[in-house]
Tab-separated table of N, CA, C and O in Angstrom:
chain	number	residue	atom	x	y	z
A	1	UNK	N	0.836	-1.180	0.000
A	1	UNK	CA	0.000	0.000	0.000
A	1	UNK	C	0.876	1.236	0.000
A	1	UNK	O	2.053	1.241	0.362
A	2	UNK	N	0.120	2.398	-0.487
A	2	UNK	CA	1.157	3.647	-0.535
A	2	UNK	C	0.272	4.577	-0.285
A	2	UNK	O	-0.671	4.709	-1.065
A	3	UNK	N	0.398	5.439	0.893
A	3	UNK	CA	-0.327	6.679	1.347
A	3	UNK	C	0.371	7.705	0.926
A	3	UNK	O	1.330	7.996	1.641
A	4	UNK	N	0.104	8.677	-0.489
A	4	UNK	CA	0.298	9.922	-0.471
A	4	UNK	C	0.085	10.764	-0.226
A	4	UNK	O	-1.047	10.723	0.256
A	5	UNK	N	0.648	12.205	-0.207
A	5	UNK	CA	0.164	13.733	0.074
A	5	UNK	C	0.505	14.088	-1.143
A	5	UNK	O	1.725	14.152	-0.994
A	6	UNK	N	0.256	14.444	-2.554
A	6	UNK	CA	0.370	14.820	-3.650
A	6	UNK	C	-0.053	16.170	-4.388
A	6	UNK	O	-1.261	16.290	-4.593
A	7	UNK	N	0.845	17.278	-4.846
A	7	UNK	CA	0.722	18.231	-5.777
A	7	UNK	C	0.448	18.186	-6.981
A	7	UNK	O	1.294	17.447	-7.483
A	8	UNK	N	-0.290	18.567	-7.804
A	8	UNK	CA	-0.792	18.508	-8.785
A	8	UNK	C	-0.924	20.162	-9.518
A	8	UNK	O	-1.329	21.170	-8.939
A	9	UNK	N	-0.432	20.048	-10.998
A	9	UNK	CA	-0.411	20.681	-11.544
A	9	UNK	C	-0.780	20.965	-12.958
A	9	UNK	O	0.026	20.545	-13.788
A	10	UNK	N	-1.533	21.414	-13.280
A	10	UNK	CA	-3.133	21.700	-14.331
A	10	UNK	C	-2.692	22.387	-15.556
A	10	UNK	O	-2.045	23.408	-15.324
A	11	UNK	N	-2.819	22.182	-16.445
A	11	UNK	CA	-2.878	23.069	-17.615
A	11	UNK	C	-4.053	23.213	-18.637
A	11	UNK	O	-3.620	23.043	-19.777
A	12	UNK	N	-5.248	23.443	-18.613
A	12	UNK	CA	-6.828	23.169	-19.298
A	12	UNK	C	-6.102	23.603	-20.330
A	12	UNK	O	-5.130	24.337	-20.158
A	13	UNK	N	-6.546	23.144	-21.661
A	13	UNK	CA	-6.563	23.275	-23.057
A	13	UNK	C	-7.755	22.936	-23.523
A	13	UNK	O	-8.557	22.146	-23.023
A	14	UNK	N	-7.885	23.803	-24.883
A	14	UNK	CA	-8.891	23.430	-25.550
A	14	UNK	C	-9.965	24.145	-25.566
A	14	UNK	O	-9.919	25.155	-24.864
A	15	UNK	N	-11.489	23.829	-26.484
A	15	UNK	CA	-12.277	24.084	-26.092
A	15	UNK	C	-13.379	24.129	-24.562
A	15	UNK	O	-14.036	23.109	-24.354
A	16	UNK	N	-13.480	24.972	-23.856
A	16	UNK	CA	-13.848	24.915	-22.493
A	16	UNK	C	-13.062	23.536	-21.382
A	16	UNK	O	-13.581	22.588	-20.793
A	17	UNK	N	-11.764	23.966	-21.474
A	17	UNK	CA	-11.017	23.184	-21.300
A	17	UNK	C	-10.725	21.384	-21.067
A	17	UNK	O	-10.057	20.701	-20.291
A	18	UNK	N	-11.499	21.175	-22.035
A	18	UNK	CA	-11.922	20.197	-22.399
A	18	UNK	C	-10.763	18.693	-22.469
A	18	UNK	O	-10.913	17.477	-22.586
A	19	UNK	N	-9.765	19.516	-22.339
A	19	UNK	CA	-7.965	18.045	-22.203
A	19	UNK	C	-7.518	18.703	-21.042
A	19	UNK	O	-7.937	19.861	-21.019
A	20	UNK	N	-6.891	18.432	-20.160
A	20	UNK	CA	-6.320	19.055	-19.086
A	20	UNK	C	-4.963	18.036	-18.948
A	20	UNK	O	-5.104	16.868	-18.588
A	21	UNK	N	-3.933	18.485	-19.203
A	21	UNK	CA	-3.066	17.105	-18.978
A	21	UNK	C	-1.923	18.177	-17.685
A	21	UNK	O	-1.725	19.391	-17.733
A	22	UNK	N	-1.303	17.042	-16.528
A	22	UNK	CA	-0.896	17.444	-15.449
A	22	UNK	C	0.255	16.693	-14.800
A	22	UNK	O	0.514	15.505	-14.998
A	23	UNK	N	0.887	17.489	-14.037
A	23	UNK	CA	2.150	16.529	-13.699
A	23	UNK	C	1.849	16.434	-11.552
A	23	UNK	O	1.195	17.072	-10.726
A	24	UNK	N	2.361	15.791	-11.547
A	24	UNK	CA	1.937	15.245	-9.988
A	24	UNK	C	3.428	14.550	-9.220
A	24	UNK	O	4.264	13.748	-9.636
A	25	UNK	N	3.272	15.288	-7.934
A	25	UNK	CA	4.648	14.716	-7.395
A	25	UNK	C	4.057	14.076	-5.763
A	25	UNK	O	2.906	13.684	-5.569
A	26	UNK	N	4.815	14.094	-5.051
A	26	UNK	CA	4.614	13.794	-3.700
A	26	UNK	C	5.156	12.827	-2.324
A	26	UNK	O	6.052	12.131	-2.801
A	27	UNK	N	5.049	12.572	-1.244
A	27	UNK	CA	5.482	12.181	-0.371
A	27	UNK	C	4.645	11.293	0.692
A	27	UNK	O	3.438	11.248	0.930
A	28	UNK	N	5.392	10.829	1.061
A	28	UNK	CA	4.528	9.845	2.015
A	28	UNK	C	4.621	8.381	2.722
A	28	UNK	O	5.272	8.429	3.766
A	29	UNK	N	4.287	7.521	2.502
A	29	UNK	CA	4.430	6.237	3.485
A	29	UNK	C	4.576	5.178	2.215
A	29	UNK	O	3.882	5.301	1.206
A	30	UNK	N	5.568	4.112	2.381
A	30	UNK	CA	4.980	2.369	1.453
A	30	UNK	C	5.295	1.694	2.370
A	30	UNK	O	6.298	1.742	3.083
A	31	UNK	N	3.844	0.585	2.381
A	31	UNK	CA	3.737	-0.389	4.100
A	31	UNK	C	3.466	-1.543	2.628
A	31	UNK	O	2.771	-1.451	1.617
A	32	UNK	N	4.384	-2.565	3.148
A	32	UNK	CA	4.530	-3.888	3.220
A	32	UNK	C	3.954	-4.846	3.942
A	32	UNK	O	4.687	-5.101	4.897
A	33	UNK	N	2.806	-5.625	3.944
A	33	UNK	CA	2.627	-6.835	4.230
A	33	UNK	C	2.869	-7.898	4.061
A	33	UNK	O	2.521	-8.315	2.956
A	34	UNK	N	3.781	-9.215	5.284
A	34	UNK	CA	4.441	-10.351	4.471
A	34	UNK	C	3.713	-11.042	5.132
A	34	UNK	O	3.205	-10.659	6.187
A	35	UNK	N	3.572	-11.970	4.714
A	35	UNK	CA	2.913	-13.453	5.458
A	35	UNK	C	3.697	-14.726	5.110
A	35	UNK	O	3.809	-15.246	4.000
A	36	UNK	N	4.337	-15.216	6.552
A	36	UNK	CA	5.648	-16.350	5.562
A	36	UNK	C	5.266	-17.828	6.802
A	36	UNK	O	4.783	-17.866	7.933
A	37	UNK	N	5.736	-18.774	5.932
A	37	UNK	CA	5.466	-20.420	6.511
A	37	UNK	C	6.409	-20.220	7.632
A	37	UNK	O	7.513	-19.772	7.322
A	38	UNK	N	6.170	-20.474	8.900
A	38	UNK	CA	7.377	-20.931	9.738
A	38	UNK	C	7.936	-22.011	9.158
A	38	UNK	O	7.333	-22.862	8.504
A	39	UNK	N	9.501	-21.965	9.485
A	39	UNK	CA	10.270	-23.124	9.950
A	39	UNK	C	9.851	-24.341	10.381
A	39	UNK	O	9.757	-25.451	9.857
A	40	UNK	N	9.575	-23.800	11.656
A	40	UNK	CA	9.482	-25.243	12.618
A	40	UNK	C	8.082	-25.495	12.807
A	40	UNK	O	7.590	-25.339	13.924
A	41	UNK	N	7.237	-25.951	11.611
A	41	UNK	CA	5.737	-25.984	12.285
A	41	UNK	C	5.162	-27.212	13.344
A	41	UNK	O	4.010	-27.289	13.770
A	42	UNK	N	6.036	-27.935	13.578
A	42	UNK	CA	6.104	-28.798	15.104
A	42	UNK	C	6.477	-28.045	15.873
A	42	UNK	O	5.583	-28.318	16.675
A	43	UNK	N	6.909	-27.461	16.264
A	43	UNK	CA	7.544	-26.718	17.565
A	43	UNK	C	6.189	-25.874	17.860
A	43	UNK	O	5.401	-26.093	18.780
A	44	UNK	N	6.088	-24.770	16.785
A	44	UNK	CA	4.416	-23.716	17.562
A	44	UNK	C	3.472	-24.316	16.934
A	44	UNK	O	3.361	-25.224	16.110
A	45	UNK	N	2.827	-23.619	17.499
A	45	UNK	CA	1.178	-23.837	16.637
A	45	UNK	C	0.405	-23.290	15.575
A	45	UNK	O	-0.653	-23.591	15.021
A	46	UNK	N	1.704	-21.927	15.403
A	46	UNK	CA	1.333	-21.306	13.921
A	46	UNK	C	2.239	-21.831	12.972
A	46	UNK	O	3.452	-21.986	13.109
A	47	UNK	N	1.476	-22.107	11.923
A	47	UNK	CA	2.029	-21.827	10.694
A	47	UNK	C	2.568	-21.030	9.755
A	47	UNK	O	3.391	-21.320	8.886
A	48	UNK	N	2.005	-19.927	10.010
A	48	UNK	CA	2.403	-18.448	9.530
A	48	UNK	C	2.718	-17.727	10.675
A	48	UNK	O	2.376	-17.992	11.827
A	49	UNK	N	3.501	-16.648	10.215
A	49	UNK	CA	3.897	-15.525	11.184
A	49	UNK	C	3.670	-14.366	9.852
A	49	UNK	O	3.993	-14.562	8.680
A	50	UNK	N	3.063	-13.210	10.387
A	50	UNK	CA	2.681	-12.156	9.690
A	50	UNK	C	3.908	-10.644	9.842
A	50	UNK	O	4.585	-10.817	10.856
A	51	UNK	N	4.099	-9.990	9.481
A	51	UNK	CA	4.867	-8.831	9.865
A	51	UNK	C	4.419	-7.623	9.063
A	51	UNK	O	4.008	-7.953	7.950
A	52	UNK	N	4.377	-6.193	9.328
A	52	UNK	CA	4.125	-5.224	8.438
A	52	UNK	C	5.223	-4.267	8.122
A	52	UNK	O	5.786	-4.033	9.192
A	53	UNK	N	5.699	-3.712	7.312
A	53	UNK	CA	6.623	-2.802	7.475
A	53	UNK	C	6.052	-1.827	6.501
A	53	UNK	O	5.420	-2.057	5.469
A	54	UNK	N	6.491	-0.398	7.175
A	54	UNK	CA	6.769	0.994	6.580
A	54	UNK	C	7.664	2.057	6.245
A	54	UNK	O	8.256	2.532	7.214
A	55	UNK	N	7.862	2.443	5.377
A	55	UNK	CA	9.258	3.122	4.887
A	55	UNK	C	8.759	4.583	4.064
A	55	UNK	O	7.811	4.731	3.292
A	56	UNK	N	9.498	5.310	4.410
A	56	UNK	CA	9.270	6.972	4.061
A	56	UNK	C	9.280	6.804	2.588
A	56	UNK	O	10.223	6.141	2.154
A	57	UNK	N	8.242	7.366	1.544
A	57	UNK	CA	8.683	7.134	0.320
A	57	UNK	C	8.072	8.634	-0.692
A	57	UNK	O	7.569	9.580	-0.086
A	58	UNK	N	8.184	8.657	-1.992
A	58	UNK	CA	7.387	9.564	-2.745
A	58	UNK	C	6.970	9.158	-4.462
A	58	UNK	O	7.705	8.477	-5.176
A	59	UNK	N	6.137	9.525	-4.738
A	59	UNK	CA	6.113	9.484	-6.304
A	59	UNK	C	6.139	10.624	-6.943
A	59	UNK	O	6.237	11.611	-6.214
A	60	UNK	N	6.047	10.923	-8.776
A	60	UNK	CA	6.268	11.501	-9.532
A	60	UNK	C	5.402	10.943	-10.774
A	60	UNK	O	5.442	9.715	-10.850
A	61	UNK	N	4.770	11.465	-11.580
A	61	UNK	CA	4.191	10.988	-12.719
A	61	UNK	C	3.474	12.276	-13.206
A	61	UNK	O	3.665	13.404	-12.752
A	62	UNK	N	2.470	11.870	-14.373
A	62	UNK	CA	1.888	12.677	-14.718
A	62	UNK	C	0.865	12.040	-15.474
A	62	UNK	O	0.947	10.830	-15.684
A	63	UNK	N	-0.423	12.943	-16.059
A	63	UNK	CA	-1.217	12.254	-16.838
A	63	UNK	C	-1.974	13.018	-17.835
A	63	UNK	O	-1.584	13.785	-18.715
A	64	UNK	N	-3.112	12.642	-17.505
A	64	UNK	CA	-4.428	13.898	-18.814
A	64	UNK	C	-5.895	13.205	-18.213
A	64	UNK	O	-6.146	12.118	-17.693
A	65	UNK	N	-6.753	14.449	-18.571
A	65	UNK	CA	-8.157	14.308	-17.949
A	65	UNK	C	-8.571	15.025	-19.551
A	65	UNK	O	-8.242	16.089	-20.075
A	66	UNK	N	-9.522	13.779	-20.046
A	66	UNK	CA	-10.105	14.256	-21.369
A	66	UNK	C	-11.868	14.901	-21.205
A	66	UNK	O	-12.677	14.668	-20.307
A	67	UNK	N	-11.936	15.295	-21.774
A	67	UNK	CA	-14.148	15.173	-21.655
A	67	UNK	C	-14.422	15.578	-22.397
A	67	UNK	O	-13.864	16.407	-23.116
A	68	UNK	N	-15.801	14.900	-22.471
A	68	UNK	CA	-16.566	15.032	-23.538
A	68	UNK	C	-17.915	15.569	-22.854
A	68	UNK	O	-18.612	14.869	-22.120
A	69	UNK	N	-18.132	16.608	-23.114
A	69	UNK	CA	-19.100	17.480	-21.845
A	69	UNK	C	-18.850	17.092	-20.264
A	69	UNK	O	-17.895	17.655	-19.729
A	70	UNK	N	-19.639	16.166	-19.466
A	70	UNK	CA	-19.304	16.424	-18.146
A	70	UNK	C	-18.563	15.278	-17.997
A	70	UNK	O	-17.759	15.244	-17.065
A	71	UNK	N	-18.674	14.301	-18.755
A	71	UNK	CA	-17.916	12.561	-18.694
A	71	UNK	C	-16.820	12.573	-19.583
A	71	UNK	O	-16.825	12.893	-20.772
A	72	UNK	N	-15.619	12.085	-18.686
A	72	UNK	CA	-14.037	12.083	-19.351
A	72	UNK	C	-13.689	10.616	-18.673
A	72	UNK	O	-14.216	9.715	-18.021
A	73	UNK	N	-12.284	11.049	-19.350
A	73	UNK	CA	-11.429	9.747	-19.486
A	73	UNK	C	-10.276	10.255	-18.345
A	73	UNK	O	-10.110	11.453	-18.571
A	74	UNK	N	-9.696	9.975	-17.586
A	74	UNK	CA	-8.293	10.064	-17.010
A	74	UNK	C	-7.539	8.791	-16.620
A	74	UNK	O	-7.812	7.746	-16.030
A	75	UNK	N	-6.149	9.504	-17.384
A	75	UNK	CA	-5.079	8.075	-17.575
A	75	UNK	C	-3.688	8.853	-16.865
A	75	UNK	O	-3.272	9.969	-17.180
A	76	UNK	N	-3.171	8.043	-15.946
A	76	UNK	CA	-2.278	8.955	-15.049
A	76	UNK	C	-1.369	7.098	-15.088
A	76	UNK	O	-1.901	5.995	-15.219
A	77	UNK	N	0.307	7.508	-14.892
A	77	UNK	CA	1.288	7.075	-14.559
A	77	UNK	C	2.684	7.483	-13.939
A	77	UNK	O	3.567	8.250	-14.323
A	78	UNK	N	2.551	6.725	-12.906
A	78	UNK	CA	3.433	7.391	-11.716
A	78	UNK	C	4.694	6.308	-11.047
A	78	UNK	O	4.592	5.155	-10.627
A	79	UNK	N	5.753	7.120	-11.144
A	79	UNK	CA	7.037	6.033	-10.521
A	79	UNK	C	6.914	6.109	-9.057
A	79	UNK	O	6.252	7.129	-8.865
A	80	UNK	N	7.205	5.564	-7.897
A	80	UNK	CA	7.121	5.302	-6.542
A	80	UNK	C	8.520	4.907	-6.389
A	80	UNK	O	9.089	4.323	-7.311
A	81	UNK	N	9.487	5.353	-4.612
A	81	UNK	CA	10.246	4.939	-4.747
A	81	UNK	C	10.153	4.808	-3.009
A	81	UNK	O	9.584	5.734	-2.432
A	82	UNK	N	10.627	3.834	-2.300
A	82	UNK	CA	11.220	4.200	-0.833
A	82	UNK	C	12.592	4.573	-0.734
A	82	UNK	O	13.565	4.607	-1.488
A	83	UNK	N	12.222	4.962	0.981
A	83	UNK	CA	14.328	4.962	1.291
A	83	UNK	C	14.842	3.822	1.677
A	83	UNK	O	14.253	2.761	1.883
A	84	UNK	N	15.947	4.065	1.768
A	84	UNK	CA	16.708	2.627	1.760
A	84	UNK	C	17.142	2.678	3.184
A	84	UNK	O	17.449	3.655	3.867
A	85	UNK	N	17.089	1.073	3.560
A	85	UNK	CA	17.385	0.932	5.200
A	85	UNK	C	18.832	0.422	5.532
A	85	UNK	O	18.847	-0.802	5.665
A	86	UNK	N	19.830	0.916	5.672
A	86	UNK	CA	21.388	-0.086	5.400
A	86	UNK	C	21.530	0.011	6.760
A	86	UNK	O	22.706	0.134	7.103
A	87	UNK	N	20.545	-0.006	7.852
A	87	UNK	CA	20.833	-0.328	9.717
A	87	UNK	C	20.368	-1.140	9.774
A	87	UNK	O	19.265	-0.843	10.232
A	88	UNK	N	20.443	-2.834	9.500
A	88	UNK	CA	19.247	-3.826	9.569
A	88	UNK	C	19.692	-4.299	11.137
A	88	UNK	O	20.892	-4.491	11.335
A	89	UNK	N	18.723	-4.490	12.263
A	89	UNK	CA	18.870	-5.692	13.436
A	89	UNK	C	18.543	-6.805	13.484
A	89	UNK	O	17.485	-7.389	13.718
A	90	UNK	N	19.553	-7.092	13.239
A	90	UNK	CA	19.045	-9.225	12.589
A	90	UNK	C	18.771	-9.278	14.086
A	90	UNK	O	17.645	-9.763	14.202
A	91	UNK	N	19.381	-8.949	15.527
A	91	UNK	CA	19.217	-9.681	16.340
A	91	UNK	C	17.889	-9.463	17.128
A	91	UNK	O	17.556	-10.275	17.991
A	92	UNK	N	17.203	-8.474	16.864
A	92	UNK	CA	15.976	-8.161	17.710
A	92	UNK	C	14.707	-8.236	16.736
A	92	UNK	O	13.616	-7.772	17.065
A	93	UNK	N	14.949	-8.861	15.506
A	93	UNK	CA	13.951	-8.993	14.372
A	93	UNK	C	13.832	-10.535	13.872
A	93	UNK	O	14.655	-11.369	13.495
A	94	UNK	N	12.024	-10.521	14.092
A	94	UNK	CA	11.995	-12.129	13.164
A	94	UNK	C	12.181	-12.157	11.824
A	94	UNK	O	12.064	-11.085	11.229
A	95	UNK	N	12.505	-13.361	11.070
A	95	UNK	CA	12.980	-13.589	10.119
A	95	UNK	C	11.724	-13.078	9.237
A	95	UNK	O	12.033	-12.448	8.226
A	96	UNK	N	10.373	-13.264	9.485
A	96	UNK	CA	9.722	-12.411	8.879
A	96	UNK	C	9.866	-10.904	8.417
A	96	UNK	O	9.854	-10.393	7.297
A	97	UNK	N	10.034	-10.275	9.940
A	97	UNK	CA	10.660	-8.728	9.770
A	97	UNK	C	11.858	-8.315	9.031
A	97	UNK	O	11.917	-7.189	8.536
A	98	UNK	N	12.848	-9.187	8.923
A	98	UNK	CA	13.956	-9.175	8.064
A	98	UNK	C	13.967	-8.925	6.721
A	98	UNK	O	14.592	-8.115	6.037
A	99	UNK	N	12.792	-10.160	6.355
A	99	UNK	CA	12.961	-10.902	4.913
A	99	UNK	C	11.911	-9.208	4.777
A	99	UNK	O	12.417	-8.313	4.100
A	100	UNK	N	10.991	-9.036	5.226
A	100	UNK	CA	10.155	-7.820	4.704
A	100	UNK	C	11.212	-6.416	4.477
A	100	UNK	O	11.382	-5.900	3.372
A	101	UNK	N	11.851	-5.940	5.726
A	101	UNK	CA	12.986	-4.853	6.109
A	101	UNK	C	13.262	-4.970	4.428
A	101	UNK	O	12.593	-4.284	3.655
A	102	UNK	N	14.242	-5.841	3.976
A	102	UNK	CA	15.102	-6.383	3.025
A	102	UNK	C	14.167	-6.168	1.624
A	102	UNK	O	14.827	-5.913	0.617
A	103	UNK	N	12.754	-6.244	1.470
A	103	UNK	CA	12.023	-6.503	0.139
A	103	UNK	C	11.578	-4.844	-0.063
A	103	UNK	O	11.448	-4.210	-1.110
A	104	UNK	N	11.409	-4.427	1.299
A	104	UNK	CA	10.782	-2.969	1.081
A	104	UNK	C	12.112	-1.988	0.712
A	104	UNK	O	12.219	-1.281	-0.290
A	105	UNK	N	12.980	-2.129	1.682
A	105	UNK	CA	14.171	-1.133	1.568
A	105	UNK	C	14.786	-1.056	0.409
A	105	UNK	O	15.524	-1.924	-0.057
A	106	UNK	N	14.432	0.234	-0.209
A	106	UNK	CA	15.094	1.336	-1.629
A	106	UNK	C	13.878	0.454	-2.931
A	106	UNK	O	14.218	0.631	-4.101
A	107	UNK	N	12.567	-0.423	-2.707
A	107	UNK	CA	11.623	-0.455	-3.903
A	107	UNK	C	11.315	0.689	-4.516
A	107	UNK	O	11.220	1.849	-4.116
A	108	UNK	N	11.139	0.041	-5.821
A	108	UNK	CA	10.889	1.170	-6.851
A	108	UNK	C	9.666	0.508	-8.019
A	108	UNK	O	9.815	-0.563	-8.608
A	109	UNK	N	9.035	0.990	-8.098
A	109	UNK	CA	8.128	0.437	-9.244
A	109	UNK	C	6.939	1.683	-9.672
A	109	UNK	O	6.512	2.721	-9.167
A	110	UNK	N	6.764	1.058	-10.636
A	110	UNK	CA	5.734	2.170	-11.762
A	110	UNK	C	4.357	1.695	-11.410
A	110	UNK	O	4.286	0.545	-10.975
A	111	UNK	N	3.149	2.452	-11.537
A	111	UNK	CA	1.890	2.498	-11.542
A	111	UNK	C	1.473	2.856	-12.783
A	111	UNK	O	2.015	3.672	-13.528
A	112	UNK	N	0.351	2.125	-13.009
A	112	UNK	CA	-0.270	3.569	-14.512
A	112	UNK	C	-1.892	2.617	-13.921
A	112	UNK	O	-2.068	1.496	-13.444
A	113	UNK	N	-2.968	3.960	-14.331
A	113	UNK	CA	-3.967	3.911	-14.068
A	113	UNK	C	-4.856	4.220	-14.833
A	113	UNK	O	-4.339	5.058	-15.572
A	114	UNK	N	-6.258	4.019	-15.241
A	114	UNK	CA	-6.927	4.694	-15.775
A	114	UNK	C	-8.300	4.626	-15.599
A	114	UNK	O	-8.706	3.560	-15.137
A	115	UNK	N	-9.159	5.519	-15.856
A	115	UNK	CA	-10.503	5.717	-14.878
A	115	UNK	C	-11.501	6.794	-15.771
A	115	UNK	O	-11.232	7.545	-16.709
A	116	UNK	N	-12.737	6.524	-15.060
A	116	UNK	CA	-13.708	7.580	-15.350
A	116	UNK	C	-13.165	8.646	-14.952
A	116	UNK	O	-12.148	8.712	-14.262
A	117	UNK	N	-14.085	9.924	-15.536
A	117	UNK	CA	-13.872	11.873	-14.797
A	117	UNK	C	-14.807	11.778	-14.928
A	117	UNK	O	-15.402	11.017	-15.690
A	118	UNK	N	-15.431	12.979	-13.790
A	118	UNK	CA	-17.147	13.512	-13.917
A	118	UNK	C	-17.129	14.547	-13.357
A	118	UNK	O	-16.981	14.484	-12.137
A	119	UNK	N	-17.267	15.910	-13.990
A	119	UNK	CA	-17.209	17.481	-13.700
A	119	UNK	C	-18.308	17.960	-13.841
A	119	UNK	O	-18.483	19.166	-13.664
């Protein structure tokens, strides 16, 4: 999951500004959910052990909002990145928390979206 706070920036073109295409930046949180098999499933009684992790992150992209009177089209694509964690505590962290620490710290991946508008 990724919680942004995002700026956005507009340029209407056209007839009654009818294309609007925009660039978008921002800051915020990427939380990781892992869910992994224990080891030793004789020893406890779970099978899984769950862990969550969160890491400071931001995106960048841009897109366009089309219409055709009050019903449009918007198609937006955006890169995401976290920070990177190089303090890991193997000794006070389960191997869950690790293996997650390790998958989240410095991800990077692209989004692209696309959707109804209604003005």
């Amino acid at each position: 999951n990724s919680y942004m706070a995002n700026v956005i920036g507009v340029w209407p073109w056209g007839d009654d500004n009818m294309f609007q295409p925009y660039v978008s930046g921002g800051v915020g949180a990427i939380t990781l959910h892992t869910e992994l098999f224990t080891l030793t499933p004789l020893l406890t009684s779970d099978l899984t052990t769950t862990t969550d992790t969160t890491r400071f992150g931001g995106n960048i992209g841009g897109g366009f909002v089309t219409f055709a009177r009050r019903v449009g089209i918007r198609g937006d694509i955006r890169y995401y990145r976290a920070t990177t964690n190089t303090n890991l505590d193997l000794l006070d962290q389960t191997l869950a928390d690790t293996f997650n620490e390790q998958l989240l710290s410095g991800i990077r991946f692209w989004r692209a979206s696309i959707g109804v508008a209604v003005r």
